[in-house]
CSV table of C-alpha atoms in Angstrom, one decimal:
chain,number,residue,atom,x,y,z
A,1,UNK,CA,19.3,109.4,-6.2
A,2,UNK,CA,20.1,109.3,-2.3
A,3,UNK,CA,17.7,112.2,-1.8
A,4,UNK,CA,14.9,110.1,-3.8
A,5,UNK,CA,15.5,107.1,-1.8
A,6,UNK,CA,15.6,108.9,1.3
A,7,UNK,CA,12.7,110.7,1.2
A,8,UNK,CA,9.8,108.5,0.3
A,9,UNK,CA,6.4,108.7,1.4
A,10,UNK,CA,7.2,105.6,4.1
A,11,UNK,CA,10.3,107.7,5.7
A,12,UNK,CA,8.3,111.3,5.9
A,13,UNK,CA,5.5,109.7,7.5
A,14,UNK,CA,7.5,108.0,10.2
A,15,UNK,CA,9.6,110.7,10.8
A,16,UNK,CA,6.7,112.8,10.9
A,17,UNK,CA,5.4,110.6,13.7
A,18,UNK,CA,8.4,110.5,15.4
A,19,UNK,CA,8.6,114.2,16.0
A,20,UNK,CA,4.8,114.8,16.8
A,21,UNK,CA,5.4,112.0,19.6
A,22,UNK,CA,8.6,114.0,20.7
A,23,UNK,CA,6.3,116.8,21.3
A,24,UNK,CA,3.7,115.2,22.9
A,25,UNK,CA,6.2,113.9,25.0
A,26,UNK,CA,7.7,117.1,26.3
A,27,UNK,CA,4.1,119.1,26.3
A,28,UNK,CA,3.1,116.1,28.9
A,29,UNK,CA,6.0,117.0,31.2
A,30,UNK,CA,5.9,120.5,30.9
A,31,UNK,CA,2.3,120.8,31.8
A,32,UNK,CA,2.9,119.8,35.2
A,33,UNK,CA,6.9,121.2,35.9
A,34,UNK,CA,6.3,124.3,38.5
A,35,UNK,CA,9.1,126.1,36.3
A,36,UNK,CA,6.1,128.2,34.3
A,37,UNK,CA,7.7,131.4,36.3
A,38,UNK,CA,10.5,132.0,38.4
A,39,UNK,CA,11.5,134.7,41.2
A,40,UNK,CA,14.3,135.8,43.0
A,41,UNK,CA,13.6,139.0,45.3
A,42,UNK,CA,17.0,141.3,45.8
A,43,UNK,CA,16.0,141.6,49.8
A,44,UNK,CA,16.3,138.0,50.1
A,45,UNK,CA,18.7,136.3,47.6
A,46,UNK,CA,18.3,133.1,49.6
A,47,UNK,CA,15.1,131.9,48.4
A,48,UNK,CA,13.9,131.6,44.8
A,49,UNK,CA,10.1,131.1,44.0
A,50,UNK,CA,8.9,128.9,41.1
A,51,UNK,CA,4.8,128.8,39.7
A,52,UNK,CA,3.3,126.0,37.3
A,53,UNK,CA,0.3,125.6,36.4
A,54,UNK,CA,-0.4,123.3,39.1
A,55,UNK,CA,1.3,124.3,42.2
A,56,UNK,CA,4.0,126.8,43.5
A,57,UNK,CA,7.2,125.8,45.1
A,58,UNK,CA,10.3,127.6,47.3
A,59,UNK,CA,13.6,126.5,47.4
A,60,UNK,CA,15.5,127.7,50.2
A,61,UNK,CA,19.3,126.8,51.0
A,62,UNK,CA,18.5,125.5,54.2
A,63,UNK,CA,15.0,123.7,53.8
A,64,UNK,CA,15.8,122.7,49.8
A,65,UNK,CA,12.1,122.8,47.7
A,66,UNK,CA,8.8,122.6,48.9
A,67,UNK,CA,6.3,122.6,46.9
A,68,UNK,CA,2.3,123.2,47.6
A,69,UNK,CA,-0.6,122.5,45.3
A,70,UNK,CA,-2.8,125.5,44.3
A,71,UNK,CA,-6.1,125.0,46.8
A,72,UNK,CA,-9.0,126.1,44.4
A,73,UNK,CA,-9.4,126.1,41.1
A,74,UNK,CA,-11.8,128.6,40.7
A,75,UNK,CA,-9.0,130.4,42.7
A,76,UNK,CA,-6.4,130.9,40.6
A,77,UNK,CA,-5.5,133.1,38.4
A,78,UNK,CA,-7.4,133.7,34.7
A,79,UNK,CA,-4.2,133.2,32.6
A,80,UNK,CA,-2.9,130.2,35.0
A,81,UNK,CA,-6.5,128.8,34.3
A,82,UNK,CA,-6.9,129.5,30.8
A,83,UNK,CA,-3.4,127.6,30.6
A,84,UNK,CA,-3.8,125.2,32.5
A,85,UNK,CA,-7.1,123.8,30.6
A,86,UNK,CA,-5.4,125.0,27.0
A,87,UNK,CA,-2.3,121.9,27.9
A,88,UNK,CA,-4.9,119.6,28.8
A,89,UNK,CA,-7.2,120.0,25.5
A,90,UNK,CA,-3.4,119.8,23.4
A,91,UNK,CA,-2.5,116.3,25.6
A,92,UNK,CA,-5.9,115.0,24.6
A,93,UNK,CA,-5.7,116.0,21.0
A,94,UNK,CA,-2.3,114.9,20.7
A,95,UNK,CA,-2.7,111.4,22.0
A,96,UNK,CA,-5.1,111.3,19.4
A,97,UNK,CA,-3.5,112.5,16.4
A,98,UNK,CA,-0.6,110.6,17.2
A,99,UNK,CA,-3.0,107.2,17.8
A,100,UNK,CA,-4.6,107.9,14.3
A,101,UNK,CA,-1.6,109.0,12.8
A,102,UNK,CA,0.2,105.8,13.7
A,103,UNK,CA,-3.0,103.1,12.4
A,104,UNK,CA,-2.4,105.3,8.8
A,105,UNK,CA,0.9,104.3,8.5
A,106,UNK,CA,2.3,102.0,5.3
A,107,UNK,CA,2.9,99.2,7.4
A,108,UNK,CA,0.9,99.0,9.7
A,109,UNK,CA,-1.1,95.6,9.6
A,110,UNK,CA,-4.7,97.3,10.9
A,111,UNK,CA,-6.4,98.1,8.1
A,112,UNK,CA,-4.0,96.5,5.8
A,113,UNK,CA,-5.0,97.1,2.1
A,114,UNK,CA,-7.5,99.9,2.6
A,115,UNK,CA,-5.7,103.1,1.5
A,116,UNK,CA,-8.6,105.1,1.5
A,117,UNK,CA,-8.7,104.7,5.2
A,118,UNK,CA,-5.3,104.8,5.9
A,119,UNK,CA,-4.9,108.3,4.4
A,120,UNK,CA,-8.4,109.2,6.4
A,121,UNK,CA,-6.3,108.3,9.1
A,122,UNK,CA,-3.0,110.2,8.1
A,123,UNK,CA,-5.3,113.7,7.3
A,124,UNK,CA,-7.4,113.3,10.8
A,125,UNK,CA,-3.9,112.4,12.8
A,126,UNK,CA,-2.4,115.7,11.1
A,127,UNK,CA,-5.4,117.9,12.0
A,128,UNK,CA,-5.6,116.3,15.8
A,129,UNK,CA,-1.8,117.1,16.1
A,130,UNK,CA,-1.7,120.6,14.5
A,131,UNK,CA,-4.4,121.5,16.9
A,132,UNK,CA,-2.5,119.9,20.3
A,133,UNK,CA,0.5,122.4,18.9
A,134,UNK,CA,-1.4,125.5,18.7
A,135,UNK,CA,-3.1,124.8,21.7
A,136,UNK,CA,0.2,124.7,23.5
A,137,UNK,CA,2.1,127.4,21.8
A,138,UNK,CA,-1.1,129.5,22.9
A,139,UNK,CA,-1.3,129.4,27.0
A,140,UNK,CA,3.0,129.7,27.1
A,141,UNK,CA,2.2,133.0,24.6
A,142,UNK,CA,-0.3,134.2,26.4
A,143,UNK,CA,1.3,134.2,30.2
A,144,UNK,CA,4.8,135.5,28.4
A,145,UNK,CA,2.3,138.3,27.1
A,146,UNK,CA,1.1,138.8,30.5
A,147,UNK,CA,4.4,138.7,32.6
A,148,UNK,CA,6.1,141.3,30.0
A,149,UNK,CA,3.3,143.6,30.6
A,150,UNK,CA,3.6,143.1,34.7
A,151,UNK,CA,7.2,143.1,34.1
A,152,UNK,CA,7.5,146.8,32.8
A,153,UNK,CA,4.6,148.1,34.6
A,154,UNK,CA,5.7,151.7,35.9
A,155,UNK,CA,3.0,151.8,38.6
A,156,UNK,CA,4.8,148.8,40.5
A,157,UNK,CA,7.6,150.3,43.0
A,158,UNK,CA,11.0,149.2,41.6
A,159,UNK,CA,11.8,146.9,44.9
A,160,UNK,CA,9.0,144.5,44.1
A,161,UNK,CA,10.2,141.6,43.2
A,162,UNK,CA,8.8,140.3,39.6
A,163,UNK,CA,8.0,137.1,37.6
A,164,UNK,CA,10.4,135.9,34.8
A,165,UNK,CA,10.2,133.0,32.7
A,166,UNK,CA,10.7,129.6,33.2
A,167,UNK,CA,12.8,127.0,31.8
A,168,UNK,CA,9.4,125.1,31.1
A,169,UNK,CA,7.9,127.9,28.9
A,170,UNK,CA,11.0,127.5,26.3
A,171,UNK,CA,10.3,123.6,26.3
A,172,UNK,CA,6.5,124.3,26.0
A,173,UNK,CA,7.2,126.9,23.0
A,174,UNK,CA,9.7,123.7,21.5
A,175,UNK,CA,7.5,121.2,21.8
A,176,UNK,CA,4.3,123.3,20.0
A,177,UNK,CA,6.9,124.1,17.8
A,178,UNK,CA,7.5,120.2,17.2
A,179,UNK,CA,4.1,119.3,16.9
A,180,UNK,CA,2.8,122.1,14.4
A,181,UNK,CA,6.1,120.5,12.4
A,182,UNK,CA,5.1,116.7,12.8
A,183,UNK,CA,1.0,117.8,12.2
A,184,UNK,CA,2.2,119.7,8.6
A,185,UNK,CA,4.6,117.3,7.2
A,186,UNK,CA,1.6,114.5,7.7
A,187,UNK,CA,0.0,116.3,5.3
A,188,UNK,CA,2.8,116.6,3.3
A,189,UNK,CA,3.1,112.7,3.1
A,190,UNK,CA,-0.5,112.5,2.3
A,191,UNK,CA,0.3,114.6,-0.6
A,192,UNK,CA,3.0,112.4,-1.8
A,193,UNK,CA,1.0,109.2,-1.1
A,194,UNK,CA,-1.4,110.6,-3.6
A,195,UNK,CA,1.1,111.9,-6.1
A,196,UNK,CA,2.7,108.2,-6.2
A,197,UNK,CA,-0.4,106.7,-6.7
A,198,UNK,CA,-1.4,108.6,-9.8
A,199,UNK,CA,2.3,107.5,-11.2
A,200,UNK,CA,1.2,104.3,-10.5
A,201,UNK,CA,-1.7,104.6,-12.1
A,202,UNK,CA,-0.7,105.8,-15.3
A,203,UNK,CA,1.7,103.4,-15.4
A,204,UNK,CA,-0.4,100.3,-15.2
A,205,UNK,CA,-2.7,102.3,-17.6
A,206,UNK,CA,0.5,102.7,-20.2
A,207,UNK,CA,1.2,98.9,-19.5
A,208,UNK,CA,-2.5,97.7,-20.3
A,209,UNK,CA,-2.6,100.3,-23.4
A,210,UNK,CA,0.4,98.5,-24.9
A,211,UNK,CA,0.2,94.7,-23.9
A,212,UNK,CA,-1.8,93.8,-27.3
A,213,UNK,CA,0.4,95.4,-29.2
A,214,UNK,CA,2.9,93.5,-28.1
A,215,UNK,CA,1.2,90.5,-28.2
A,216,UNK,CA,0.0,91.2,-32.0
A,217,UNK,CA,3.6,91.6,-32.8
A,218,UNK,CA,4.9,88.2,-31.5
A,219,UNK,CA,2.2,86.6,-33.2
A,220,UNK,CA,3.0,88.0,-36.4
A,221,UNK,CA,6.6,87.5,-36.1
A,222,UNK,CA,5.8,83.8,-35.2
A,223,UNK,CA,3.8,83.2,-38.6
């Protein structure tokens, strides 16, 4: 019984919601934290470099952090480019998903009464936000790809220093991983939403099938 009332087609879709807007959350913030990469060289344990996808920053005992913007765009590097316009494609898909997502919900009074719309609105949010967490699991997988591959590569000299990753690629690959969640379980509602409405519908079928029966009956009985 407590699992029945607990999940029900209301609660899965706001709880859906509610995680896909975590993630949207956290892919926003990572996309511009310069943690991407990190670097500490053994010659000079003082200073520690950090990359994004939008700047690059030092931080030095004695100075602290400073941080400089990348100059060009057409500049910088093909995976740092590729990434960078890979975030901004899952922000914009995500705000959208999540917009739609939010007008389909049992509840809400826009479009009030029009269930057909409403679970338009559901499918379309689920496909938006599916899409924002591919496109961010994608860039993170793609520069850890690349910095394993510089990482281990024999023809670099064993003193040069070397990229590892970032605290902001493990919250970018958490918050794809939360909005491929919230995108799927949208459709899951849907799914449920459409299974309660043909229980509904045979029921009001079995009701009509035996109101004159019943009403036969009673007349009968009252003769």
């Amino acid at each position: 019984i407590f699992n029945m009332v607990l999940f029900t087609t209301k609660f899965v879709q706001r709880a859906s919601l509610f995680v896909s807007f975590g993630g949207l959350v956290t892919t926003f913030i990572t996309t511009f934290l310069p943690l991407w990469k990190t670097m500490n060289s053994d010659l000079n344990e003082m200073e520690n470099w950090y990359e994004g996808l939008w700047h690059m920053c030092i931080y030095t005992e004695e100075v602290g952090i400073h941080c400089k913007a990348f100059e060009s765009f057409l500049a910088l590097p093909l995976d740092t480019l590729a990434s960078r316009i890979l975030m901004c494609i899952s922000i914009a898909t995500g705000f959208l998903g999540v917009a739609a997502a939010f007008f389909g919900l049992q509840g809400v009074e826009i479009g009030a009464g029009r269930k057909r719309m409403k679970r338009t609105l559901l499918i379309l949010g689920g496909v938006f936000i599916v899409v924002s967490g591919i496109t961010t699991l994608a860039p993170v997988s793609l520069m850890a790809y690349i910095m394993v591959v510089k990482f281990w590569d024999e023809n670099l000299p064993d003193v040069m220093p070397r990229w590892e990753y970032g605290e902001a690629m493990f919250s970018a690959w958490f918050a794809g991983l939360l909005l491929v969640v919230g995108g799927a379980f949208l459709f899951v509602a849907v799914c449920m939403g459409d299974h309660e409405a043909k229980l509904q519908s045979k029921i009001l079928a079995r009701n009509q099938e035996q109101r004159p029966k019943t009403q036969h009956y009673r007349k009968t009985e009252i003769i």
